[in-house]
GROMACS .gro file of C-alpha atoms in nm:
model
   99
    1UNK     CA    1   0.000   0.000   0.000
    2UNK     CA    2   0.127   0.331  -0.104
    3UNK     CA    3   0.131   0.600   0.205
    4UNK     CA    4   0.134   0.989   0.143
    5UNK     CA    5   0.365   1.114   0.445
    6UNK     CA    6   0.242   1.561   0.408
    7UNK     CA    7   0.528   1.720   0.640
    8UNK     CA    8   0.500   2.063   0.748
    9UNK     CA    9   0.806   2.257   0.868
   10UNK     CA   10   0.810   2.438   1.225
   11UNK     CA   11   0.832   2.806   1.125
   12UNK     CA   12   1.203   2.937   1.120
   13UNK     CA   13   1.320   2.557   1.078
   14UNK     CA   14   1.510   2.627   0.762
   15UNK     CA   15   1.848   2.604   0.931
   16UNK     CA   16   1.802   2.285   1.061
   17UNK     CA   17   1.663   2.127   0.769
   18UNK     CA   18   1.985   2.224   0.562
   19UNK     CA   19   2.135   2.077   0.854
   20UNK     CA   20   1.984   1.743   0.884
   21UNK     CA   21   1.945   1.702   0.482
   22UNK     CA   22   2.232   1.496   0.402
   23UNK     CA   23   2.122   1.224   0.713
   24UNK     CA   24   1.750   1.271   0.543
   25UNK     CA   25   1.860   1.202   0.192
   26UNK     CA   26   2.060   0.901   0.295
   27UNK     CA   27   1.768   0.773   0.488
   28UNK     CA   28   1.583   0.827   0.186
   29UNK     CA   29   1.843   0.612  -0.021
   30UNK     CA   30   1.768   0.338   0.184
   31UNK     CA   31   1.398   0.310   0.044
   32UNK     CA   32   1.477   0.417  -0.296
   33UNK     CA   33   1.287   0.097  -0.488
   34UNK     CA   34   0.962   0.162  -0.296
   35UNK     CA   35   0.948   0.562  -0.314
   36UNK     CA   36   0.684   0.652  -0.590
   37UNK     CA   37   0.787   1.053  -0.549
   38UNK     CA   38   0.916   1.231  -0.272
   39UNK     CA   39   1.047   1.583  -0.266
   40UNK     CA   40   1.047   1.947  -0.062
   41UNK     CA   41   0.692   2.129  -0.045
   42UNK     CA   42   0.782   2.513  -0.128
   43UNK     CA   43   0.665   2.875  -0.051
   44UNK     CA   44   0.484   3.040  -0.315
   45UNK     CA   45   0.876   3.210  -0.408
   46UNK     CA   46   0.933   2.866  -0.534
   47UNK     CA   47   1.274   2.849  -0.346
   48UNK     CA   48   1.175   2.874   0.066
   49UNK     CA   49   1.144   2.480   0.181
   50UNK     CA   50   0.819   2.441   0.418
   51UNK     CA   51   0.796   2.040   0.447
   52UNK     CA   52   0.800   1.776   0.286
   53UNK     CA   53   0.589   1.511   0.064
   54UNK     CA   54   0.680   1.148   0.029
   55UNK     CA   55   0.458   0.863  -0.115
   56UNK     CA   56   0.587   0.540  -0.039
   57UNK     CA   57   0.535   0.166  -0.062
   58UNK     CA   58   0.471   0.031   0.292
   59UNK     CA   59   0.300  -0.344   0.358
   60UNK     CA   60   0.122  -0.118   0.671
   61UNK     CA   61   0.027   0.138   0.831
   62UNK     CA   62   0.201   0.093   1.126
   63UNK     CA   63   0.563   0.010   0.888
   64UNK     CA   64   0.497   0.358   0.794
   65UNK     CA   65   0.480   0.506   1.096
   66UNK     CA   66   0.789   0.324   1.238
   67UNK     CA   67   0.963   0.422   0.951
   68UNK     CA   68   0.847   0.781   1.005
   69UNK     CA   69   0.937   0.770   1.366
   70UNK     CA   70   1.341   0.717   1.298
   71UNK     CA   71   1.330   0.993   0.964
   72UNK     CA   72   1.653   1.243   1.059
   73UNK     CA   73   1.383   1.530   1.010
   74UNK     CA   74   1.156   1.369   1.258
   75UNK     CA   75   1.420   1.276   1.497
   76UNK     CA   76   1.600   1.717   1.437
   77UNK     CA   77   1.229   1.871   1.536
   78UNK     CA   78   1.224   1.987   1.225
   79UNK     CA   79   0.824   1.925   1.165
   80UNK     CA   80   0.552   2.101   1.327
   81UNK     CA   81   0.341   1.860   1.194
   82UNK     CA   82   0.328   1.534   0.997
   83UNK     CA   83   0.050   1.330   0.804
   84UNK     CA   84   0.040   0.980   0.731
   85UNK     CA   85  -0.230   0.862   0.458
   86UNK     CA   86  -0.289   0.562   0.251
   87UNK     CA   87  -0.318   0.638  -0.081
   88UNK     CA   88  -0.412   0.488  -0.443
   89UNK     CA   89  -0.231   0.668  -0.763
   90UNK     CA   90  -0.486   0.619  -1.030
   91UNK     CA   91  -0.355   0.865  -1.293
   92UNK     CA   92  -0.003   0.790  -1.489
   93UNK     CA   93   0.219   1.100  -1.432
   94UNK     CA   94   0.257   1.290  -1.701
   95UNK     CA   95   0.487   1.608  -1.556
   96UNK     CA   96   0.707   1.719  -1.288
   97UNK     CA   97   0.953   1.448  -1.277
   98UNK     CA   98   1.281   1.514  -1.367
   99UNK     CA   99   1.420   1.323  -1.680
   0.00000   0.00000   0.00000
């Protein structure tokens, strides 16, 4: 089952997302075969990061929130709040993925 994970960044949290990024990406890494998209959620300037948004392949509910427990973002106290939703992807994607 595919789980939406919506992130949202305490305000002023920027520095210690840049600092926790690298430890995030690797966790990332780690799941790479069963992400379906993941990337930052932006400000309206198109630049300022303000959370996050993951989908990814999880045989539970509870497997994604254990997984979301030990995320380097979660552990930093970077998120003011986070989402976890199952979710069905009934549309091919067409756009905004890079080539």
């Amino acid at each position: 089952m595919l789980y939406v994970f919506m992130l949202m960044d305490k305000p002023g949290s920027g520095e210690l997302r840049q600092a926790n990024r690298p430890v995030h990406k690797a966790y990332l890494a780690e799941m790479q075969e069963r992400i379906a998209f993941a990337g930052p959620l932006l400000a309206d300037d198109g630049t300022t990061m303000v959370g996050s948004l993951l989908v990814i392949d999880f045989l539970s509910r509870d497997a994604a929130e254990a997984w979301l427990a030990q995320e380097p973002f979660v552990q930093a106290g970077v998120f003011a709040s986070t989402t976890v939703q199952a979710f069905v992807n009934l549309w091919p994607q067409k756009v905004g993925f890079p080539a």
